[in-house]
mmCIF file of C-alpha atoms in Angstrom:
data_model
loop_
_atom_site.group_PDB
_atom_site.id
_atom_site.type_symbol
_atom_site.label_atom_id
_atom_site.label_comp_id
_atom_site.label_asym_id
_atom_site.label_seq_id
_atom_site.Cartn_x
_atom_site.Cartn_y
_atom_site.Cartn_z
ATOM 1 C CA UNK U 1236 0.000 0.000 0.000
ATOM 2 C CA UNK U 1237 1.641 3.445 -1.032
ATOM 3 C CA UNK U 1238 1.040 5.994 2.106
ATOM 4 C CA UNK U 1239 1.631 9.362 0.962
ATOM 5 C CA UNK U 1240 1.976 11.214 4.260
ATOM 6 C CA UNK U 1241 1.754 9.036 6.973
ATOM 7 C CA UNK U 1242 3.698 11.744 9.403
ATOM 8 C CA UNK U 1243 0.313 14.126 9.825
ATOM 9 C CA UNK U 1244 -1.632 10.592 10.064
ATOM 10 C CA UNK U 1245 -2.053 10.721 13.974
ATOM 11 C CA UNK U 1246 -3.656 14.224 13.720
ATOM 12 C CA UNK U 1247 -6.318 12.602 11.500
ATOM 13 C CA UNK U 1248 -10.077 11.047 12.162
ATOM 14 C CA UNK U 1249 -9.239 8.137 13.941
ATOM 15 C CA UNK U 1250 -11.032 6.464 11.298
ATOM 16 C CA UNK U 1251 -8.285 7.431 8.925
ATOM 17 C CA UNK U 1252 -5.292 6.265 10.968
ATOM 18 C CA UNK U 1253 -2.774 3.765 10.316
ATOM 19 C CA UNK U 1254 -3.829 1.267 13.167
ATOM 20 C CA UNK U 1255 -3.754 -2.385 13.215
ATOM 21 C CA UNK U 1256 -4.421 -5.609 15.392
ATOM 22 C CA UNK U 1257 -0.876 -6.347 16.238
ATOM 23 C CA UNK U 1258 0.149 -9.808 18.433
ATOM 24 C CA UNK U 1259 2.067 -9.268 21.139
ATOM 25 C CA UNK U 1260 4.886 -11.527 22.530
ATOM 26 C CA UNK U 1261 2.591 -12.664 25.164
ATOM 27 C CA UNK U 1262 -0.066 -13.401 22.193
ATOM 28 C CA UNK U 1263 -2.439 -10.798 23.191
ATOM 29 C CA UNK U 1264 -3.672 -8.497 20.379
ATOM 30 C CA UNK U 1265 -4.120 -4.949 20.589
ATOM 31 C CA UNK U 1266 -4.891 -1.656 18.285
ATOM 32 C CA UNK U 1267 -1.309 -0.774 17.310
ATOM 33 C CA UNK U 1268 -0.788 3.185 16.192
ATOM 34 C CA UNK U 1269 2.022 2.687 12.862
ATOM 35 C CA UNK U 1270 3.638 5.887 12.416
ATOM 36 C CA UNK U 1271 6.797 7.849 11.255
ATOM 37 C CA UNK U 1272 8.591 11.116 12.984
ATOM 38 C CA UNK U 1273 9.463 12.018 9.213
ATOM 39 C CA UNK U 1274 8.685 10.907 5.874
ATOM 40 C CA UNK U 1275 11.641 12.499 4.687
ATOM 41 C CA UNK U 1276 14.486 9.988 3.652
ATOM 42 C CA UNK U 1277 17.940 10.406 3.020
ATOM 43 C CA UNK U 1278 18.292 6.958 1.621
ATOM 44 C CA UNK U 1279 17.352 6.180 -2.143
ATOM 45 C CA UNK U 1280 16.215 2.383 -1.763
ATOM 46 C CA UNK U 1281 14.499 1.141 -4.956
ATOM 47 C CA UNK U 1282 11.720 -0.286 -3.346
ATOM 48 C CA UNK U 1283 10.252 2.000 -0.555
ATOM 49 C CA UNK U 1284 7.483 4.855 -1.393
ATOM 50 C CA UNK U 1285 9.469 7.062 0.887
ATOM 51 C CA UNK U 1286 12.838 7.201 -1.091
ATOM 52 C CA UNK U 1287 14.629 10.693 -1.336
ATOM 53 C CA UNK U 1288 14.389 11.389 -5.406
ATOM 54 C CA UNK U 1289 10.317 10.222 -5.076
ATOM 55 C CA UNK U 1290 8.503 13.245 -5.785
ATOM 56 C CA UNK U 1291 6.014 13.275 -3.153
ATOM 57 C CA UNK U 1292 4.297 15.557 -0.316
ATOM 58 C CA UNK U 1293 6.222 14.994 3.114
ATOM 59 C CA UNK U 1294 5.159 15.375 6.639
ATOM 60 C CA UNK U 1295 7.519 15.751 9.920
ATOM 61 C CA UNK U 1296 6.693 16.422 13.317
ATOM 62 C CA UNK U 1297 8.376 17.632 16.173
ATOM 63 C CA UNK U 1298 9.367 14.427 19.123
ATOM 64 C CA UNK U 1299 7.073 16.199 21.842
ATOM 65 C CA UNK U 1300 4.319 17.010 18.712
ATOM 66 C CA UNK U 1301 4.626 13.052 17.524
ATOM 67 C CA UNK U 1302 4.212 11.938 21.632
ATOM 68 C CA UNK U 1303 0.929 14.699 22.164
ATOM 69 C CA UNK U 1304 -0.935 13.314 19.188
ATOM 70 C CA UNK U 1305 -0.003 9.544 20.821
ATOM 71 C CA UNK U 1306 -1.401 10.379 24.204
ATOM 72 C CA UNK U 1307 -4.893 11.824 22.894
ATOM 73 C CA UNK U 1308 -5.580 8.456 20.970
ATOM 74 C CA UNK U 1309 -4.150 6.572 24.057
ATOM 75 C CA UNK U 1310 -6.134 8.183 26.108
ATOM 76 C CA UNK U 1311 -9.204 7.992 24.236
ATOM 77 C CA UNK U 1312 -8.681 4.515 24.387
ATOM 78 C CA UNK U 1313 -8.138 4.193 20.299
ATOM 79 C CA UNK U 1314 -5.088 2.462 20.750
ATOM 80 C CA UNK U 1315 -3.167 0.397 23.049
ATOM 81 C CA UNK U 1316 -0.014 0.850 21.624
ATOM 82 C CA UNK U 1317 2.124 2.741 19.117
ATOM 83 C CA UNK U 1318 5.045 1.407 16.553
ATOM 84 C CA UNK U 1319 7.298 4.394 15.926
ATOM 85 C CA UNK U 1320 9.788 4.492 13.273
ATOM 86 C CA UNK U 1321 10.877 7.342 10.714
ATOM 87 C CA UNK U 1322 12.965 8.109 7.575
ATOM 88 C CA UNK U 1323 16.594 8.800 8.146
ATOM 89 C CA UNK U 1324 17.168 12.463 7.727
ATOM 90 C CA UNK U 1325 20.641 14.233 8.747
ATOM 91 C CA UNK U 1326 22.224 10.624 9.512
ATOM 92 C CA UNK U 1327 21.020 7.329 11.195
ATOM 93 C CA UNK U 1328 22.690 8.452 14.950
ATOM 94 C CA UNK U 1329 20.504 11.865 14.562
ATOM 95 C CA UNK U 1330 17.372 10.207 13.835
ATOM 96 C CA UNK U 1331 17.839 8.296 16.200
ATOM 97 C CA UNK U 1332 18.514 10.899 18.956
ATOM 98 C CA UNK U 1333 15.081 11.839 17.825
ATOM 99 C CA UNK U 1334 13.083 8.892 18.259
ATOM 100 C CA UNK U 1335 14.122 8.499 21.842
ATOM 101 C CA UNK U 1336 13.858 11.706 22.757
ATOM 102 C CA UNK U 1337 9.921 11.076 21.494
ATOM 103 C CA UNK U 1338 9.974 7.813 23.592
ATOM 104 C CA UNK U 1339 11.344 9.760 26.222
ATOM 105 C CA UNK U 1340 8.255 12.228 26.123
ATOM 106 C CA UNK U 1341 6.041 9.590 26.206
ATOM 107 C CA UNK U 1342 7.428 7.611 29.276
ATOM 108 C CA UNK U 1343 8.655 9.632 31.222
ATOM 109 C CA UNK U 1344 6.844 13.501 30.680
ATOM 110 C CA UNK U 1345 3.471 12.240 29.535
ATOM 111 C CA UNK U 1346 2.532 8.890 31.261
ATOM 112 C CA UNK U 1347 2.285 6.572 28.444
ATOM 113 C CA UNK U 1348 2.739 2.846 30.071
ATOM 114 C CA UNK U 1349 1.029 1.397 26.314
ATOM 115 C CA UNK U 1350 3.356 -0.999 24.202
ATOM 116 C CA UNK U 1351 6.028 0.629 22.420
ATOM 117 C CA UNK U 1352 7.517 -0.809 19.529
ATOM 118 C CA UNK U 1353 10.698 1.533 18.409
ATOM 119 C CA UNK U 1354 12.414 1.003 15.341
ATOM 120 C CA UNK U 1355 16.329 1.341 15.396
ATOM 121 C CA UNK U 1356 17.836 3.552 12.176
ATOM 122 C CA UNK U 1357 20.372 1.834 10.224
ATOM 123 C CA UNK U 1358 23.828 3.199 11.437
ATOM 124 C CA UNK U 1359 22.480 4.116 15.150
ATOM 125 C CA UNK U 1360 25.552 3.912 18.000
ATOM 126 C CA UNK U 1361 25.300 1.753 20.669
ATOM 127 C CA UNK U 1362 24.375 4.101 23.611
ATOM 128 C CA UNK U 1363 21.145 4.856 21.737
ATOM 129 C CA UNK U 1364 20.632 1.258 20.862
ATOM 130 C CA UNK U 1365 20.773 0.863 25.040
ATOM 131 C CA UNK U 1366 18.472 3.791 25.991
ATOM 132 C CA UNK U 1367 15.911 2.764 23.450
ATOM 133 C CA UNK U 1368 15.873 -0.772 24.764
ATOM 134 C CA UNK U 1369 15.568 1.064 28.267
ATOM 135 C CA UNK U 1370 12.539 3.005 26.851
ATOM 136 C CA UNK U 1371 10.972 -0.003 24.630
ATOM 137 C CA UNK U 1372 8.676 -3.272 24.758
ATOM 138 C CA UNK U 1373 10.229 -3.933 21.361
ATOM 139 C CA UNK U 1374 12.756 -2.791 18.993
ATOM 140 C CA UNK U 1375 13.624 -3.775 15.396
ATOM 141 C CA UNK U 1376 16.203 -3.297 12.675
ATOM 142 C CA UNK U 1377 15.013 -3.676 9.546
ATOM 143 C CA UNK U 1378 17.746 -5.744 7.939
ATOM 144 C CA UNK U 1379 15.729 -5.905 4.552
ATOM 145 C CA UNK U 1380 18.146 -8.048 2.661
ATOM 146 C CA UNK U 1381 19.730 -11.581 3.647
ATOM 147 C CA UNK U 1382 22.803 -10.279 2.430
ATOM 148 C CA UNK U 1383 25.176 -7.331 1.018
ATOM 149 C CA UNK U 1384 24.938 -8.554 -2.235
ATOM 150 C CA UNK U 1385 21.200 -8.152 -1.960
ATOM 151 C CA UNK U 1386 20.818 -5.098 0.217
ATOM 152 C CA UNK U 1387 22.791 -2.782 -2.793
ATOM 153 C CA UNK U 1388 20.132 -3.990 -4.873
ATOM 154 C CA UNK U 1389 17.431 -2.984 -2.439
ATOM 155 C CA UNK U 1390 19.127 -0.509 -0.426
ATOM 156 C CA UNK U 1391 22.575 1.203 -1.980
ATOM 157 C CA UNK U 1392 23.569 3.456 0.474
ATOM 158 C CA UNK U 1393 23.128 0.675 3.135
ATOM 159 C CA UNK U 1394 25.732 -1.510 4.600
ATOM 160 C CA UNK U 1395 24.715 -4.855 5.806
ATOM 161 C CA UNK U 1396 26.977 -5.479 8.871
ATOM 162 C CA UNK U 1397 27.849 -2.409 9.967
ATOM 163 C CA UNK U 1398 24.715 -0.387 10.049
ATOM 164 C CA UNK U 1399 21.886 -3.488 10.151
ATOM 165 C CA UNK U 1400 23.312 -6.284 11.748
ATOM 166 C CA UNK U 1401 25.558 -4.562 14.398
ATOM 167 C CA UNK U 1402 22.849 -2.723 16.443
ATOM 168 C CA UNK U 1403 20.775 -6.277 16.009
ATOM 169 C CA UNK U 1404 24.179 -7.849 17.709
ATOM 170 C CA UNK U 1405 24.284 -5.106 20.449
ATOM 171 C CA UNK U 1406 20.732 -5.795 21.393
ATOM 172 C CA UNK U 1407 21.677 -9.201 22.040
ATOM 173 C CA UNK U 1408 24.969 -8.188 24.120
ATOM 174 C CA UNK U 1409 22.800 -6.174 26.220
ATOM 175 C CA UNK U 1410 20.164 -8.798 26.475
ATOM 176 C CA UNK U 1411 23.228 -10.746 27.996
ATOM 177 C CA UNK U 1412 25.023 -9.173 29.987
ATOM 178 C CA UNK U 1413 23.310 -6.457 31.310
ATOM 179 C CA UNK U 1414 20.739 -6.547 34.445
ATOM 180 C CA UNK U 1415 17.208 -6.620 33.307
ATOM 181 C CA UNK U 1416 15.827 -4.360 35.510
ATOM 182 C CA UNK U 1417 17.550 -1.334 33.388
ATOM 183 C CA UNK U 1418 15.283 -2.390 30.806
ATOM 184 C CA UNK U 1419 11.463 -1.079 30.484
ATOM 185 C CA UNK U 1420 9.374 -2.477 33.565
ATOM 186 C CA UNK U 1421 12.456 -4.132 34.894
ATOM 187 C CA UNK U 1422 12.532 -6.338 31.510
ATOM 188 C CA UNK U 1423 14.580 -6.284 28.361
ATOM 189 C CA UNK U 1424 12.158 -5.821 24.825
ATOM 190 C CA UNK U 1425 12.513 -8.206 22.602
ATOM 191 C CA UNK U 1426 13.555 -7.850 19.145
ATOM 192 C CA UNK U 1427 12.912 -8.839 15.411
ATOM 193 C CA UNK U 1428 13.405 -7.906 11.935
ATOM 194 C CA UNK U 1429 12.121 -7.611 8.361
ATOM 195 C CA UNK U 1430 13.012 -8.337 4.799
ATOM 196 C CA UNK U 1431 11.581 -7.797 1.432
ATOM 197 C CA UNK U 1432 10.820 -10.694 -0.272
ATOM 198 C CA UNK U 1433 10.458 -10.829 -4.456
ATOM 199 C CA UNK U 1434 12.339 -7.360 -5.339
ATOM 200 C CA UNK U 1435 15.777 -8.278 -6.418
ATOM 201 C CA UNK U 1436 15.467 -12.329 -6.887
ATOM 202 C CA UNK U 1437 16.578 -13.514 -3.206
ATOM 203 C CA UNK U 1438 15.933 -17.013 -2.811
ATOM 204 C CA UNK U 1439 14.248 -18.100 0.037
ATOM 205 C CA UNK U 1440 17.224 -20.651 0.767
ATOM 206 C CA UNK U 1441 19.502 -17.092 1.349
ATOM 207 C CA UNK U 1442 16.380 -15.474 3.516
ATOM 208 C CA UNK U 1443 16.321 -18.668 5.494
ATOM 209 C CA UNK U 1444 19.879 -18.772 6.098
ATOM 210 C CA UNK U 1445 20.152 -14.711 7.536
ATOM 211 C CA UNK U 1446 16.582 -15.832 9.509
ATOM 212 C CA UNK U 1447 18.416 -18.837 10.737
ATOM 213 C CA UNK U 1448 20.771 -17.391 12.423
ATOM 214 C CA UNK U 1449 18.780 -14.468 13.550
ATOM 215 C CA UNK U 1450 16.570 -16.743 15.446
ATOM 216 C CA UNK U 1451 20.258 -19.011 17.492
ATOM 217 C CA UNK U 1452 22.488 -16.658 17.381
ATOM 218 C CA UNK U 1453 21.172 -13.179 18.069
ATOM 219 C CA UNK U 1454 17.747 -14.686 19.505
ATOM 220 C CA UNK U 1455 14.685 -12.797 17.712
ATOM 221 C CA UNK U 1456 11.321 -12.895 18.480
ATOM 222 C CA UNK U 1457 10.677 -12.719 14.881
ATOM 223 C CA UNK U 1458 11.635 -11.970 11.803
ATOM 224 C CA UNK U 1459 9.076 -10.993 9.043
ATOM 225 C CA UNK U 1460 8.626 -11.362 5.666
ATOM 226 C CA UNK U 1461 7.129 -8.308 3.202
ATOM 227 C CA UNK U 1462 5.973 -9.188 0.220
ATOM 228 C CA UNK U 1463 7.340 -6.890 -2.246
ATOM 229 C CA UNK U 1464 4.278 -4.684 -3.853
ATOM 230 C CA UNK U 1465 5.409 -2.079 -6.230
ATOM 231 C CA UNK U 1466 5.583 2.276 -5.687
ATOM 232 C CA UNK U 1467 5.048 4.045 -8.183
ATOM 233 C CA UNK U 1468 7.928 6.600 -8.725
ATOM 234 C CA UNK U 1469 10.508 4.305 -7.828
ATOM 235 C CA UNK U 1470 12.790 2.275 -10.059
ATOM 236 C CA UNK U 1471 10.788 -0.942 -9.238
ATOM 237 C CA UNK U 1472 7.754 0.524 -10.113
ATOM 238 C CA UNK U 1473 7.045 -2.342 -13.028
ATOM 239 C CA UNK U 1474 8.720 -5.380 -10.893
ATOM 240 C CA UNK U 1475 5.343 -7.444 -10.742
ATOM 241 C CA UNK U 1476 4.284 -7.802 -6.933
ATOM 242 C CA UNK U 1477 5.325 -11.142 -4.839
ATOM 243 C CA UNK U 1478 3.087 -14.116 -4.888
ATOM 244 C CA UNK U 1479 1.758 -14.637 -1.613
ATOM 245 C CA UNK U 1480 1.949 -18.353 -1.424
ATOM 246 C CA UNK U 1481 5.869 -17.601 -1.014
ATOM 247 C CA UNK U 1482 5.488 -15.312 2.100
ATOM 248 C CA UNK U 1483 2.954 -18.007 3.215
ATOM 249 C CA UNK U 1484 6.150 -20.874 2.993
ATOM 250 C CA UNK U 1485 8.736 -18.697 4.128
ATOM 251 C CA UNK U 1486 6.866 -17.635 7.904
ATOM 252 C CA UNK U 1487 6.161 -21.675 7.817
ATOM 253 C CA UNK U 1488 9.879 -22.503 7.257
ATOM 254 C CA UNK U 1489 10.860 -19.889 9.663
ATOM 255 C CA UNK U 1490 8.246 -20.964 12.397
ATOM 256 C CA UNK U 1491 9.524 -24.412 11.584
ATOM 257 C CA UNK U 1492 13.344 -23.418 12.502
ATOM 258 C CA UNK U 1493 12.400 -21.510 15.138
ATOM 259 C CA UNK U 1494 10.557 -23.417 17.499
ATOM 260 C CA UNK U 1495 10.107 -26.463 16.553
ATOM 261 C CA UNK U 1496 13.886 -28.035 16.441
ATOM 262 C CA UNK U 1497 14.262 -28.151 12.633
ATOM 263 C CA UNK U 1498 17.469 -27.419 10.592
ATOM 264 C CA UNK U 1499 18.198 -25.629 7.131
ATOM 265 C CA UNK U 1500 18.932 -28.781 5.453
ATOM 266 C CA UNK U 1501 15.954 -30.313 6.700
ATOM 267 C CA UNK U 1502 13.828 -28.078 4.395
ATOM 268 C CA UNK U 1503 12.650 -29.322 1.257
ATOM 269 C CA UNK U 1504 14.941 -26.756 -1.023
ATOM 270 C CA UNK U 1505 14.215 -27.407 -5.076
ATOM 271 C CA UNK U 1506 16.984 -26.708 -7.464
ATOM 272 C CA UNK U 1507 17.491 -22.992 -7.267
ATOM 273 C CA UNK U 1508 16.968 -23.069 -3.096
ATOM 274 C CA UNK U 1509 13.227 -22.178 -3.653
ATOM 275 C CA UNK U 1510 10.736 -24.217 -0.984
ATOM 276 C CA UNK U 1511 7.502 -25.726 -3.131
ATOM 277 C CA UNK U 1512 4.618 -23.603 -3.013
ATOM 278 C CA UNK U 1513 2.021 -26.396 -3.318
ATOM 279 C CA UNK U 1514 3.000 -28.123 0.138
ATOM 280 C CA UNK U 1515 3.759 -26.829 3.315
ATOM 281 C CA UNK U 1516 7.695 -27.546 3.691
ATOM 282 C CA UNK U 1517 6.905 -29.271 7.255
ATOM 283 C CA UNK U 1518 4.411 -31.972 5.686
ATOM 284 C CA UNK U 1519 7.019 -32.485 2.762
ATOM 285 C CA UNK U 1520 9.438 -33.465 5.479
ATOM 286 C CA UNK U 1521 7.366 -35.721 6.552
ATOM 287 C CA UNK U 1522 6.117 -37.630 3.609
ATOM 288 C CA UNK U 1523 9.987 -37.906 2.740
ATOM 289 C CA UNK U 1524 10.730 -39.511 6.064
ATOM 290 C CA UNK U 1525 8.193 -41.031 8.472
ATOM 291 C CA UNK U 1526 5.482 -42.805 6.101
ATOM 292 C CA UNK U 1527 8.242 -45.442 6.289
ATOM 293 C CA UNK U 1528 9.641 -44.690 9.895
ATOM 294 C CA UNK U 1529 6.907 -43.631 12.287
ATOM 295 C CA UNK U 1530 6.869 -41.379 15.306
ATOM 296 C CA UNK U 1531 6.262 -43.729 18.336
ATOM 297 C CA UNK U 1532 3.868 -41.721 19.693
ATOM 298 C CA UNK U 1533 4.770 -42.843 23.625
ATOM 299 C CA UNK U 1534 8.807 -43.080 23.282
ATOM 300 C CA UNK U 1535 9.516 -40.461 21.152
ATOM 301 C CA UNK U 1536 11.030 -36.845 22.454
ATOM 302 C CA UNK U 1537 9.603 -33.703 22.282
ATOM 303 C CA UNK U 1538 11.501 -32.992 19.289
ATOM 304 C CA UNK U 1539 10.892 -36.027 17.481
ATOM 305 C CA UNK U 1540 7.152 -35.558 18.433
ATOM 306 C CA UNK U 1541 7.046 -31.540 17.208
ATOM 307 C CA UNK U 1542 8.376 -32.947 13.487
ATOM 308 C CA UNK U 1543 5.383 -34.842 13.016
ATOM 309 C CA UNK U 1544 2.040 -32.351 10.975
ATOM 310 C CA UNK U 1545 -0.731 -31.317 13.478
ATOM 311 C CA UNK U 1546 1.804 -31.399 16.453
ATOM 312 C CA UNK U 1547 3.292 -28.874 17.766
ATOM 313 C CA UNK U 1548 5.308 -27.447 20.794
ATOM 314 C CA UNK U 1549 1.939 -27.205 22.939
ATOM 315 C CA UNK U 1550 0.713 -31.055 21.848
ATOM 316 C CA UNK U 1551 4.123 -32.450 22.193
ATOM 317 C CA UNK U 1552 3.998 -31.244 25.647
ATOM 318 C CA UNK U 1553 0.997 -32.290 26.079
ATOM 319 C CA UNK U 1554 1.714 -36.014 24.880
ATOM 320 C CA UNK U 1555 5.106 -36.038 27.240
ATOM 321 C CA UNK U 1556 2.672 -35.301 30.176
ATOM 322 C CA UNK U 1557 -0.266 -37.693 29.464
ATOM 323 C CA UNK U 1558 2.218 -40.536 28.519
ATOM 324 C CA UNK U 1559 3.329 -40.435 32.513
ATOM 325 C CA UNK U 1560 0.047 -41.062 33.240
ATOM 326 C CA UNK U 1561 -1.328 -43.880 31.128
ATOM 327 C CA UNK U 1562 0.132 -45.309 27.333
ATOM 328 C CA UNK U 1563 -1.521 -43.622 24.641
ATOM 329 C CA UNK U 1564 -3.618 -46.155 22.441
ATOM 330 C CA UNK U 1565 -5.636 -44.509 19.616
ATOM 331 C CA UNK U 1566 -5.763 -41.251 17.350
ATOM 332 C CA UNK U 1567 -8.758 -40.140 20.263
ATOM 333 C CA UNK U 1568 -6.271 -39.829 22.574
ATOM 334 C CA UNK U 1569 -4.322 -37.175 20.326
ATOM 335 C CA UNK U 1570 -7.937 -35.768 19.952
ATOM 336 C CA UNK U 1571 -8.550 -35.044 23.233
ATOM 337 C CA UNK U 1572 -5.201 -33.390 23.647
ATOM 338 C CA UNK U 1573 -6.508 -31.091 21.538
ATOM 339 C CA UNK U 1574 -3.654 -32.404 18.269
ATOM 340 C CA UNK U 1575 -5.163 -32.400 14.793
ATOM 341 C CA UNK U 1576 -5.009 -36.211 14.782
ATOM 342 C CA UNK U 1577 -6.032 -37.033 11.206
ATOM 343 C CA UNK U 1578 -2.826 -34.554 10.220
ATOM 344 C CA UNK U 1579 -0.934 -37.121 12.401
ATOM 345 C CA UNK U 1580 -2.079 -40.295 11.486
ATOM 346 C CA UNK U 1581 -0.099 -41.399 9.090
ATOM 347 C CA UNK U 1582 3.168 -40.359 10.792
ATOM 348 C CA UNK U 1583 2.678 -41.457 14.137
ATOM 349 C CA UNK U 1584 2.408 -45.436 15.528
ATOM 350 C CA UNK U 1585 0.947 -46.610 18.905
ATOM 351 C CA UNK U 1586 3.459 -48.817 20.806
ATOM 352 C CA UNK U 1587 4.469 -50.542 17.758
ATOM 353 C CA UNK U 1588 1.072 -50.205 15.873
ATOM 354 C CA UNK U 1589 0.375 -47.941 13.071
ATOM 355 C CA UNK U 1590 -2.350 -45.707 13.424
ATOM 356 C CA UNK U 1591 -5.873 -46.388 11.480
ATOM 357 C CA UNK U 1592 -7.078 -43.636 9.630
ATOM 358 C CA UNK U 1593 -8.903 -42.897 6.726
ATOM 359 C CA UNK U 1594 -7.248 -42.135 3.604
ATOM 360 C CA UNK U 1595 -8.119 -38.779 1.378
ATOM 361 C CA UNK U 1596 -9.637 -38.575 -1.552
ATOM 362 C CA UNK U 1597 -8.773 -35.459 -2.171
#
């Protein structure tokens, strides 16, 4: 969707506003206020509606302006929280001086205790990267790219490492080795990221990768995946917009290597390291390796046990526990765990017994 000045948009009908149902950490969702300090840009990425040679009316506000128009809707009870981010203008450290001093508004001069999602500008030092976790219930870098060689297709006057990935790193070292309580409500935020998927040919395989480490080695919540739609007035203006089936595969891959103990290679890659669009990648797993090798339903680990379709973290738990209790005997007793058993069936034995289901026609 092309936003042409979403600065002035919390000084707008609320009816008008950029708000969404957002999912918390905890999973509770809430109205979430989506808004910049300044649509002006510094940065000339191909892809983004808010690049600096776009011809285009732009809106700024002032921090304590930005934080005034967040309290009346806050208070009004419009939204619950606010995701603040902006375009990079006079340098990524400046901007970001910016956005905390608007955080810092909000806190600490007008009262807002709401969920704040901050963004962190490409090239921001690591002082700021601390106060804003200090400030924030989350905070982001949006790495964009899974690589360099990507990002100065995406974003030229970006550098991967140094101004994406390093502030993603400090939030981790802080995370680490720094007291909790410094953070907001005695808690560190956590953290996640985004890329664009389907502008500059990317295969998932090189998205997965970046994600994969993301999630181990710098721990993120999340990482998301934005299907590229084409702006006009930029140079991918005629790029034709990413099908969504790939987005679809890509959060299922990532969900899949994220919580539920799978590795790259155990994703079903085709030639060019593209996942298959007509199966999710977690049932293609399976079909290659349990129709002939069954989960043992009351042996098998929780890992084991979260590779087979319709269970996950919560049933494999829930199997570990009932198992103590009493041997599990039938596809009912997945059932009443609350697993999609007939997903199951034909992956899973009972104490040496294969489970009897009904085949699908279709």
């Amino acid at each position: 969707m092309e936003v042409e000045s979403p600065g002035a948009c919390p000084l707008k009908q609320a009816g008008d506003l950029p708000i969404q149902m957002a999912a918390l950490p905890n999973g509770k969702r809430i109205p979430l206020l989506k808004t910049l300090l300044t649509a002006v840009c510094e940065n000339n990425c191909t892809y983004c509606a808010f690049r600096r040679e776009r011809d285009f009316r732009r809106e700024s506000f002032q921090p304590d302006e930005l934080a005034d128009a967040v309290m009346r809707l806050w208070r009004a009870k419009v939204i619950e929280g606010v995701f603040l981010s902006s375009g990079v203008a006079g340098g990524g450290a400046r901007t970001q001086e910016r956005l905390i001093a608007a955080a810092e508004i909000l806190r600490h001069r007008r009262g807002f205790t709401g969920y704040l999602h901050l963004k962190i500008m490409p090239g921001s030092e690591y002082a700021q990267v601390l106060r804003s976790m200090q400030l924030a219930d989350r905070v982001s870098v949006n790495l964009e790219a899974p690589n360099q060689s990507r990002l100065n297709q995406l974003a030229p006057d970006k550098t991967f490492l140094g101004q994406l990935l390093q502030p993603l790193k400090w939030v981790d070292e802080i995370r680490h080795n720094q007291e909790p309580q410094a953070g907001w409500k005695g808690r560190w935020p956590s953290s996640t990221t985004q890329f664009v998927v389907g502008a500059v040919g990317e295969s998932d395989l090189e998205l997965l990768e970046t994600s994969a480490h993301l999630h181990h080695g710098l721990h993120l919540s999340r990482v998301y995946f934005s299907g590229f739609s084409p702006v006009r007035g930029t140079p991918l203006e005629d790029h034709p917009a990413l099908d969504s089936w790939r987005e679809h595969r890509l959060y299922q891959a990532d969900f899949l290597l994220r919580d539920y103990g799978f590795e790259l290679e155990d994703l079903p890659f085709e030639g060019a390291g593209e996942l298959p669009r007509d199966i999710d990648p977690k049932l293609a797993w399976a079909r290659a390796h349990l129709i002939d090798a069954p989960v043992e339903v009351n042996q098998a680990d929780l890992q084991d046990l979260m590779k087979v379709p319709g269970i996950g973290p919560q049933g494999a738990r829930a199997i570990v526990s009932a198992r103590r209790q009493e041997r599990l005997r039938f596809l009912g007793d997945l059932r009443r765990l609350g697993i999609a058993a007939e997903r199951a069936a034909p992956f899973v034995a009972f104490s040496g017994k294969r489970a009897a289901y009904q085949l699908r026609l279709f």
